Short mmCIF file of C-alpha atoms in Angstrom, two decimals:
data_model
loop_
_atom_site.label_atom_id
_atom_site.label_comp_id
_atom_site.label_asym_id
_atom_site.label_seq_id
_atom_site.Cartn_x
_atom_site.Cartn_y
_atom_site.Cartn_z
CA UNK A 1 -0.05 -0.17 -0.11
CA UNK A 2 2.68 2.55 0.98
CA UNK A 3 4.83 1.68 -2.12
CA UNK A 4 1.46 2.36 -4.18
CA UNK A 5 0.98 5.78 -2.80
CA UNK A 6 5.12 6.33 -3.13
CA UNK A 7 4.28 6.30 -7.19
CA UNK A 8 1.42 7.75 -7.35
CA UNK A 9 3.04 10.79 -6.03
CA UNK A 10 6.03 11.09 -8.28
CA UNK A 11 3.68 11.86 -11.36
CA UNK A 12 1.68 14.49 -9.71
CA UNK A 13 4.82 16.04 -8.07
CA UNK A 14 7.18 15.47 -11.48
CA UNK A 15 4.57 17.96 -13.12
CA UNK A 16 5.09 20.64 -10.57
CA UNK A 17 8.39 20.87 -9.94
CA UNK A 18 9.25 20.89 -13.77
CA UNK A 19 6.56 23.85 -13.78
CA UNK A 20 8.79 25.70 -10.66
CA UNK A 21 11.90 25.14 -12.21
CA UNK A 22 9.87 27.34 -15.09
CA UNK A 23 8.77 29.36 -13.49
CA UNK A 24 12.28 29.98 -11.03
CA UNK A 25 13.93 30.78 -14.78
CA UNK A 26 11.32 33.19 -15.92
CA UNK A 27 12.26 34.86 -12.52
CA UNK A 28 16.14 34.74 -12.61
CA UNK A 29 15.94 36.06 -16.70
CA UNK A 30 13.88 39.46 -15.75
CA UNK A 31 15.57 40.61 -12.34
CA UNK A 32 19.39 39.95 -12.89
CA UNK A 33 18.82 42.02 -16.48
CA UNK A 34 18.65 44.60 -13.55
CA UNK A 35 22.58 44.85 -13.03
CA UNK A 36 22.94 45.97 -16.65
CA UNK A 37 19.91 47.86 -16.74
CA UNK A 38 21.42 49.65 -14.31
CA UNK A 39 24.60 51.51 -15.88
CA UNK A 40 22.18 51.21 -18.90
CA UNK A 41 19.55 54.20 -18.06
CA UNK A 42 22.71 55.39 -15.91
CA UNK A 43 23.66 56.45 -19.50
CA UNK A 44 20.58 57.02 -21.27
CA UNK A 45 18.75 58.37 -18.24
CA UNK A 46 22.00 60.70 -17.36
CA UNK A 47 21.13 59.56 -13.80
CA UNK A 48 23.65 59.67 -10.64
CA UNK A 49 24.66 56.17 -9.21
CA UNK A 50 21.72 56.51 -6.37
CA UNK A 51 19.32 57.49 -9.47
CA UNK A 52 19.96 54.43 -11.37
CA UNK A 53 20.41 52.50 -8.58
CA UNK A 54 15.93 53.02 -8.41
CA UNK A 55 16.00 51.07 -10.99
CA UNK A 56 16.03 48.17 -8.08
CA UNK A 57 13.83 50.07 -5.54
CA UNK A 58 10.78 49.72 -7.97
CA UNK A 59 11.20 46.70 -9.25
CA UNK A 60 11.31 44.89 -5.71
CA UNK A 61 8.96 47.28 -3.96
CA UNK A 62 6.72 45.39 -4.73
CA UNK A 63 7.32 42.57 -3.02
CA UNK A 64 7.13 44.27 0.10
CA UNK A 65 3.07 46.80 -1.18
CA UNK A 66 1.65 43.35 -2.94
CA UNK A 67 2.59 39.82 -1.09
CA UNK A 68 0.17 40.18 0.90
CA UNK A 69 -2.32 40.75 -1.34
CA UNK A 70 -1.37 38.29 -3.55
CA UNK A 71 -1.58 36.13 -0.72
CA UNK A 72 -5.16 36.89 -0.71
CA UNK A 73 -5.37 37.23 -3.62
CA UNK A 74 -4.45 32.88 -4.62
CA UNK A 75 -6.05 31.68 -1.34
CA UNK A 76 -9.20 32.81 -3.28
CA UNK A 77 -8.55 32.30 -6.80
CA UNK A 78 -5.94 29.61 -6.28
CA UNK A 79 -2.24 28.97 -6.75
CA UNK A 80 -2.46 27.60 -10.97
CA UNK A 81 -4.98 31.16 -11.91
CA UNK A 82 -3.03 32.95 -9.35
CA UNK A 83 0.20 31.58 -11.73
CA UNK A 84 -1.59 33.33 -14.62
CA UNK A 85 -2.23 36.63 -13.31
CA UNK A 86 1.51 36.70 -12.11
CA UNK A 87 2.25 36.40 -14.72
CA UNK A 88 0.09 38.55 -17.32
CA UNK A 89 1.29 41.05 -14.78
CA UNK A 90 5.02 40.30 -15.61
CA UNK A 91 3.50 40.73 -19.25
CA UNK A 92 2.27 44.11 -19.21
CA UNK A 93 5.67 45.26 -17.05
CA UNK A 94 7.31 44.73 -19.87
CA UNK A 95 5.06 46.61 -22.88
CA UNK A 96 5.08 49.62 -20.37
CA UNK A 97 8.68 49.61 -22.04
CA UNK A 98 7.72 50.55 -25.05
CA UNK A 99 5.73 53.88 -24.32
CA UNK A 100 9.18 54.78 -21.54
CA UNK A 101 11.93 54.08 -24.35
CA UNK A 102 9.02 55.85 -26.90
CA UNK A 103 9.32 58.91 -24.78
CA UNK A 104 12.62 57.98 -22.63
CA UNK A 105 10.90 58.76 -19.45
CA UNK A 106 12.79 57.43 -16.85
CA UNK A 107 9.79 56.87 -14.62
CA UNK A 108 7.47 55.55 -16.80
CA UNK A 109 10.53 52.90 -17.16
CA UNK A 110 10.46 52.80 -13.18
CA UNK A 111 6.26 52.34 -13.98
CA UNK A 112 6.82 49.04 -15.72
CA UNK A 113 9.72 48.15 -13.46
CA UNK A 114 6.68 48.16 -10.38
CA UNK A 115 4.20 46.01 -12.41
CA UNK A 116 6.77 43.38 -13.04
CA UNK A 117 7.37 43.39 -9.64
CA UNK A 118 3.88 42.65 -8.82
CA UNK A 119 3.87 39.83 -11.24
CA UNK A 120 6.57 38.38 -9.08
CA UNK A 121 5.34 38.22 -6.36
CA UNK A 122 1.89 36.57 -6.41
CA UNK A 123 4.41 33.80 -8.72
CA UNK A 124 7.11 33.49 -5.38
CA UNK A 125 4.55 33.34 -2.77
CA UNK A 126 3.18 30.66 -5.21
CA UNK A 127 6.70 29.01 -5.48
CA UNK A 128 8.27 29.19 -2.32
CA UNK A 129 6.41 27.54 -0.13
CA UNK A 130 4.93 25.10 -2.42
CA UNK A 131 9.00 23.70 -3.03
CA UNK A 132 9.55 23.61 0.75
CA UNK A 133 6.59 21.68 1.18
CA UNK A 134 6.66 19.50 -2.25
CA UNK A 135 8.34 16.65 -0.69
CA UNK A 136 10.46 16.31 2.92
CA UNK A 137 11.14 19.37 4.85
CA UNK A 138 15.22 17.63 5.76
CA UNK A 139 15.38 18.13 1.84
CA UNK A 140 13.28 21.38 1.03
CA UNK A 141 17.39 23.20 0.57
CA UNK A 142 17.65 20.30 -1.81
CA UNK A 143 14.93 21.25 -3.78
CA UNK A 144 14.83 25.14 -3.56
CA UNK A 145 18.89 24.87 -4.89
CA UNK A 146 17.67 22.93 -8.15
CA UNK A 147 15.94 25.77 -8.55
CA UNK A 148 18.80 28.44 -7.73
CA UNK A 149 19.76 26.71 -9.95
CA UNK A 150 17.29 27.20 -12.72
CA UNK A 151 17.22 31.08 -11.56
CA UNK A 152 20.45 31.54 -11.69
CA UNK A 153 21.25 29.93 -15.41
CA UNK A 154 18.52 32.31 -16.61
CA UNK A 155 20.50 34.97 -14.71
CA UNK A 156 24.06 34.27 -15.94
CA UNK A 157 21.45 34.85 -19.73
CA UNK A 158 19.77 38.16 -18.72
CA UNK A 159 23.49 40.84 -18.80
CA UNK A 160 24.86 38.73 -21.50
CA UNK A 161 21.27 38.64 -23.72
CA UNK A 162 20.64 42.33 -23.12
CA UNK A 163 24.35 43.34 -24.15
CA UNK A 164 23.81 41.16 -27.39
CA UNK A 165 20.55 42.43 -28.36
CA UNK A 166 20.78 46.19 -27.33
CA UNK A 167 24.91 47.10 -27.02
CA UNK A 168 27.06 47.54 -30.55
CA UNK A 169 30.18 47.64 -30.93
CA UNK A 170 30.71 50.66 -31.50
CA UNK A 171 29.15 51.88 -28.18
CA UNK A 172 32.23 52.48 -26.48
CA UNK A 173 33.03 55.79 -28.74
CA UNK A 174 29.03 57.03 -28.18
CA UNK A 175 29.18 56.41 -24.14
CA UNK A 176 32.47 58.20 -24.39
CA UNK A 177 31.17 61.32 -26.10
CA UNK A 178 28.14 61.12 -23.81
CA UNK A 179 29.80 61.46 -20.22
CA UNK A 180 32.06 63.73 -22.04
CA UNK A 181 29.84 65.77 -22.34
CA UNK A 182 31.24 66.60 -26.02
CA UNK A 183 27.77 67.00 -27.50
CA UNK A 184 24.81 68.92 -26.44
CA UNK A 185 20.99 70.26 -27.09
CA UNK A 186 19.31 68.36 -29.88
CA UNK A 187 22.31 65.82 -31.16
CA UNK A 188 22.66 64.74 -27.80
CA UNK A 189 19.03 63.97 -27.40
CA UNK A 190 19.13 62.33 -31.04
CA UNK A 191 21.86 59.87 -29.57
CA UNK A 192 20.19 58.92 -26.44
CA UNK A 193 16.73 58.42 -27.82
CA UNK A 194 18.78 56.30 -30.13
CA UNK A 195 20.18 54.10 -27.36
CA UNK A 196 17.39 54.08 -24.77
CA UNK A 197 14.94 52.66 -28.31
CA UNK A 198 16.77 49.64 -28.57
CA UNK A 199 15.23 48.06 -25.44
CA UNK A 200 11.66 47.68 -27.54
CA UNK A 201 11.98 44.59 -29.73
CA UNK A 202 13.42 42.55 -27.21
CA UNK A 203 11.07 43.76 -24.67
CA UNK A 204 8.10 43.37 -26.73
CA UNK A 205 9.07 40.11 -27.65
CA UNK A 206 9.54 39.20 -23.67
CA UNK A 207 5.67 40.83 -22.91
CA UNK A 208 4.43 38.30 -25.65
CA UNK A 209 6.01 35.23 -24.14
CA UNK A 210 4.99 36.26 -20.68
CA UNK A 211 1.35 36.24 -22.04
CA UNK A 212 1.44 33.33 -24.01
CA UNK A 213 2.63 31.24 -22.02
CA UNK A 214 0.35 32.58 -18.73
CA UNK A 215 -2.10 31.07 -20.91
CA UNK A 216 -0.71 27.17 -21.53
CA UNK A 217 -0.94 27.68 -17.01
CA UNK A 218 -4.41 27.10 -17.82
CA UNK A 219 -4.22 23.39 -19.84
CA UNK A 220 -1.54 22.37 -17.15
CA UNK A 221 -3.00 20.73 -14.40
CA UNK A 222 -1.90 21.81 -11.44
CA UNK A 223 -2.26 20.65 -7.64
CA UNK A 224 -3.51 23.22 -5.94
CA UNK A 225 -1.69 24.12 -2.04
CA UNK A 226 -4.03 25.42 0.95
CA UNK A 227 -3.67 25.32 4.75
CA UNK A 228 -5.44 21.89 4.51
CA UNK A 229 -1.94 20.56 3.92
CA UNK A 230 -0.51 21.75 7.99
CA UNK A 231 -3.50 21.32 9.35
CA UNK A 232 -1.24 18.25 11.45
CA UNK A 233 0.84 20.74 13.08
CA UNK A 234 -2.65 22.62 14.25
CA UNK A 235 -3.10 21.11 17.22
CA UNK A 236 0.48 21.03 18.16
CA UNK A 237 0.30 24.90 17.96
CA UNK A 238 -2.62 26.09 20.23
CA UNK A 239 -0.98 28.33 22.22
CA UNK A 240 -0.34 30.45 19.41
CA UNK A 241 -2.22 34.02 19.39
CA UNK A 242 -0.74 35.39 16.08
CA UNK A 243 2.08 35.27 13.06
CA UNK A 244 3.72 37.19 15.90
CA UNK A 245 4.11 34.15 18.22
CA UNK A 246 6.68 32.38 15.75
CA UNK A 247 10.39 34.22 16.84
CA UNK A 248 11.83 31.64 14.70
CA UNK A 249 9.71 32.60 10.96
CA UNK A 250 9.82 36.72 12.62
CA UNK A 251 13.78 36.84 12.71
CA UNK A 252 13.94 34.45 9.28
CA UNK A 253 11.87 37.35 7.77
CA UNK A 254 14.48 39.65 8.33
CA UNK A 255 17.50 37.17 7.32
CA UNK A 256 15.82 37.67 4.11
CA UNK A 257 15.78 40.86 3.57
CA UNK A 258 19.17 40.75 4.85
CA UNK A 259 20.91 37.82 2.50
CA UNK A 260 18.88 39.78 -1.01
CA UNK A 261 20.07 42.40 0.25
CA UNK A 262 23.59 41.20 0.12
CA UNK A 263 23.42 39.00 -2.70
CA UNK A 264 21.32 42.01 -4.78
CA UNK A 265 24.15 44.69 -4.24
CA UNK A 266 26.74 42.54 -5.24
CA UNK A 267 25.17 41.97 -8.41
CA UNK A 268 24.09 44.50 -9.48
CA UNK A 269 26.41 47.43 -8.52
CA UNK A 270 29.51 45.35 -9.83
CA UNK A 271 29.39 46.58 -13.30
CA UNK A 272 29.63 50.07 -12.58
CA UNK A 273 32.06 49.01 -10.26
CA UNK A 274 33.87 47.04 -12.66
CA UNK A 275 33.61 50.80 -14.72
CA UNK A 276 35.34 52.79 -11.75
CA UNK A 277 38.84 50.62 -12.33
CA UNK A 278 38.67 51.40 -16.27
CA UNK A 279 36.51 48.95 -17.87
CA UNK A 280 33.67 49.99 -20.14
CA UNK A 281 30.61 47.98 -20.67
CA UNK A 282 31.17 45.67 -22.78
CA UNK A 283 33.85 44.58 -20.62
CA UNK A 284 32.52 44.74 -17.85
CA UNK A 285 28.85 42.86 -18.91
CA UNK A 286 30.88 39.73 -17.40
CA UNK A 287 30.80 40.29 -14.12
CA UNK A 288 27.30 39.63 -12.95
CA UNK A 289 27.37 36.56 -15.24
CA UNK A 290 31.08 35.49 -13.50
CA UNK A 291 29.12 35.68 -9.98
CA UNK A 292 25.82 34.06 -10.49
CA UNK A 293 27.75 31.38 -12.15
CA UNK A 294 29.91 31.22 -8.39
CA UNK A 295 25.88 30.85 -6.91
CA UNK A 296 25.89 27.90 -9.34
CA UNK A 297 28.85 26.48 -7.79
CA UNK A 298 26.85 27.47 -4.31
CA UNK A 299 23.74 25.56 -5.54
CA UNK A 300 25.64 22.20 -7.16
CA UNK A 301 26.78 22.11 -3.05
CA UNK A 302 23.95 22.53 -2.10
CA UNK A 303 21.90 19.46 -4.46
CA UNK A 304 25.24 16.81 -3.76
CA UNK A 305 26.07 17.79 0.14
CA UNK A 306 21.57 18.17 1.83
CA UNK A 307 20.81 16.09 2.91
CA UNK A 308 22.86 12.98 2.83
CA UNK A 309 26.73 14.67 3.74
CA UNK A 310 25.38 17.92 6.18
CA UNK A 311 22.28 19.56 6.91
CA UNK A 312 20.14 22.23 6.14
CA UNK A 313 21.71 24.05 9.09
CA UNK A 314 25.71 23.98 8.87
CA UNK A 315 25.70 24.71 5.19
CA UNK A 316 23.59 28.10 5.83
CA UNK A 317 26.35 28.69 9.07
CA UNK A 318 29.22 27.77 6.35
CA UNK A 319 27.47 30.23 4.00
CA UNK A 320 27.02 33.42 6.26
CA UNK A 321 30.68 32.64 7.65
CA UNK A 322 32.17 32.50 4.48
CA UNK A 323 29.98 36.16 3.12
CA UNK A 324 30.89 38.27 5.69
CA UNK A 325 35.00 37.42 5.39
CA UNK A 326 34.17 38.08 1.83
CA UNK A 327 33.11 41.24 2.73
CA UNK A 328 35.97 42.06 4.87
CA UNK A 329 38.22 40.99 2.11
CA UNK A 330 36.14 43.67 -0.39
CA UNK A 331 36.49 46.65 1.62
CA UNK A 332 40.40 46.22 2.87
CA UNK A 333 42.14 43.33 0.07
CA UNK A 334 44.76 44.89 -1.00
CA UNK A 335 46.39 43.60 -4.45
CA UNK A 336 45.47 43.29 -8.29
CA UNK A 337 45.69 41.85 -11.65
CA UNK A 338 45.66 41.83 -14.98
CA UNK A 339 41.59 41.38 -17.05
CA UNK A 340 41.00 43.39 -20.49
CA UNK A 341 44.15 45.21 -20.49
CA UNK A 342 42.93 46.29 -16.85
CA UNK A 343 44.52 46.80 -13.90
CA UNK A 344 41.45 44.62 -11.90
CA UNK A 345 41.38 44.91 -8.04
CA UNK A 346 41.07 42.10 -5.86
CA UNK A 347 38.12 43.58 -4.05
CA UNK A 348 36.26 42.46 -7.47
CA UNK A 349 36.52 38.79 -7.29
CA UNK A 350 35.50 38.08 -3.78
CA UNK A 351 32.92 39.65 -4.37
CA UNK A 352 31.96 37.16 -7.75
CA UNK A 353 32.85 34.86 -5.16
CA UNK A 354 30.04 35.72 -2.81
CA UNK A 355 27.55 34.30 -5.41
CA UNK A 356 28.88 31.07 -3.43
CA UNK A 357 28.13 31.66 0.04
CA UNK A 358 24.70 33.16 -1.34
CA UNK A 359 23.17 30.35 -3.41
CA UNK A 360 23.19 28.27 -0.09
CA UNK A 361 22.00 30.72 2.38
CA UNK A 362 18.21 31.54 1.08
CA UNK A 363 17.93 27.73 0.24
CA UNK A 364 18.91 27.63 3.88
CA UNK A 365 16.25 30.35 5.75
CA UNK A 366 13.04 29.21 3.69
CA UNK A 367 12.41 25.21 5.38
CA UNK A 368 13.69 27.10 9.11
CA UNK A 369 11.65 29.52 8.96
CA UNK A 370 8.52 28.57 7.74
CA UNK A 371 8.38 24.70 9.51
CA UNK A 372 5.45 23.75 11.85
CA UNK A 373 3.53 26.71 11.18
CA UNK A 374 0.16 25.19 10.26
CA UNK A 375 -2.86 27.65 9.88
CA UNK A 376 -0.24 30.85 9.37
CA UNK A 377 1.68 29.60 6.61
CA UNK A 378 0.63 31.09 4.00
CA UNK A 379 0.88 34.51 5.50
CA UNK A 380 4.44 33.56 6.60
CA UNK A 381 4.85 32.87 3.41
CA UNK A 382 3.82 35.94 2.79
CA UNK A 383 6.20 37.29 5.29
CA UNK A 384 8.69 35.78 3.69
CA UNK A 385 8.28 36.98 0.29
CA UNK A 386 8.10 40.58 1.48
CA UNK A 387 11.40 40.27 3.10
CA UNK A 388 12.04 40.47 -1.09
CA UNK A 389 12.32 43.93 -0.26
CA UNK A 390 15.31 44.25 0.93
CA UNK A 391 16.78 43.90 -2.58
CA UNK A 392 14.68 47.44 -3.64
CA UNK A 393 16.82 49.49 -0.30
CA UNK A 394 19.90 48.57 0.16
CA UNK A 395 21.33 49.14 -3.23
CA UNK A 396 20.12 51.95 -3.17
CA UNK A 397 21.59 53.56 0.52
CA UNK A 398 24.42 51.74 -1.85
CA UNK A 399 24.02 54.19 -4.21
CA UNK A 400 24.55 57.25 -1.64
CA UNK A 401 27.52 56.21 -0.15
CA UNK A 402 28.99 55.24 -3.19
CA UNK A 403 27.72 59.06 -4.16
CA UNK A 404 29.51 61.08 -1.56
CA UNK A 405 32.72 58.65 -0.17
CA UNK A 406 33.11 55.80 -3.40
CA UNK A 407 31.90 53.01 -4.74
CA UNK A 408 34.77 49.95 -2.66
CA UNK A 409 33.83 51.92 0.71
CA UNK A 410 29.28 51.30 -0.10
CA UNK A 411 30.44 47.36 0.11
CA UNK A 412 30.54 48.58 4.09
CA UNK A 413 26.40 48.02 3.83
CA UNK A 414 27.35 43.80 3.81
CA UNK A 415 29.36 43.91 7.50
CA UNK A 416 25.47 44.54 9.12
CA UNK A 417 23.48 42.13 6.22
CA UNK A 418 26.02 39.03 6.85
CA UNK A 419 26.54 39.56 11.12
CA UNK A 420 22.38 39.88 11.34
CA UNK A 421 22.60 36.54 9.39
CA UNK A 422 25.48 34.76 11.05
CA UNK A 423 23.36 34.76 14.17
CA UNK A 424 20.26 33.13 12.56
CA UNK A 425 21.97 30.90 11.83
CA UNK A 426 23.59 29.96 15.22
CA UNK A 427 21.45 31.14 17.47
CA UNK A 428 18.05 32.45 15.96
CA UNK A 429 16.30 29.38 13.72
CA UNK A 430 16.64 27.64 17.05
CA UNK A 431 14.36 29.99 18.93
CA UNK A 432 10.21 28.96 19.12
CA UNK A 433 9.49 31.43 21.98
CA UNK A 434 9.79 35.12 22.36
CA UNK A 435 10.63 34.72 25.93
CA UNK A 436 14.35 32.67 24.76
CA UNK A 437 15.44 35.33 22.69
CA UNK A 438 15.41 37.33 26.49
CA UNK A 439 17.13 34.66 28.51
CA UNK A 440 19.82 34.68 25.73
CA UNK A 441 20.51 38.60 26.21
CA UNK A 442 20.83 37.51 29.84
CA UNK A 443 22.85 35.30 29.65
CA UNK A 444 26.08 37.52 27.72
#
């Protein structure tokens, strides 16, 4: 009987896993292209560092604003229709790039990015808890690592594809002319208009793809996820009056906030950091892909090691400590090497290696933060998705520091992020009641 049950589960889990892998690929495709959109908009829309990082703010603030409404929407219409609406919203957001490019209006671009982020917040609210509870909680980090591979492979391809479609071999001279202000007035406007309108065709194609993929979801049978899947834990949690009664969840929300903040800073700022060393945009575009390739190494380690050779908790601890060490190295490591004929600081390679550590942090936090939530599972997952707004705020803070004290000094924001992550990895996830946290403070 048990063998029959296992056999009956496998086909039903296979299709959702394939679909989730596709969704995470799409997440990566539209999210990590921001790493090259930021310097591209900086030139074509004539922005400061701080203004250019509003790309990340507009994109990820949607997670903070829309995650709880997204959870309520999914609760009413189901996960399958939620995925459809999420994809269609992303389609609408990418299409907004067309009028934005025609008018070279940065505010309209930001509106499009917010709309894309809104669609993604709906998809993330479905996808992350789906992956976590689609099998044993002990191997959840392994499944999240598989999804991470799909996400980061798309992330590696996104800036390279964008650069291949948008940028030309003669653009280095164009960028130098624009930065030097050797052209002004109508002539400069013509050059900038021509540059920004290159996004029209690729984003129109992407919009059509997202719309059609949303339509195909209607014909795919996906099991619905609801609170009834965790009803067996409710009787163990009668003393929990609200979701705030789960300190390991609340602290896990902050852990996700600081983790994604550290991750997006290491990826979305690296092109500008490389340009500061003398690289042009055509050469610097490779660095986000290098960082995401390092993340692939981390995901492969997670798939191979968890849970057979190392627990989720152990890998999370190693990754957070490694991230702190690399953050310190980014700020202070001396030495240079040659690349593409440029003298490259070793600090940028520490930034790239941070991808290995960041890969396993996300996979480690999710299962530790949402286990045994019972009837609070959907709301708890929404809080976790809301925490992805860390991607919105920290890059702007980095930009403010970079504008006033230099790009390298801006990476000091990584230190508090990893210090908190170390706390959660070693202590925070074990705290079941708030009284245990107060006791920990007294023991200190």
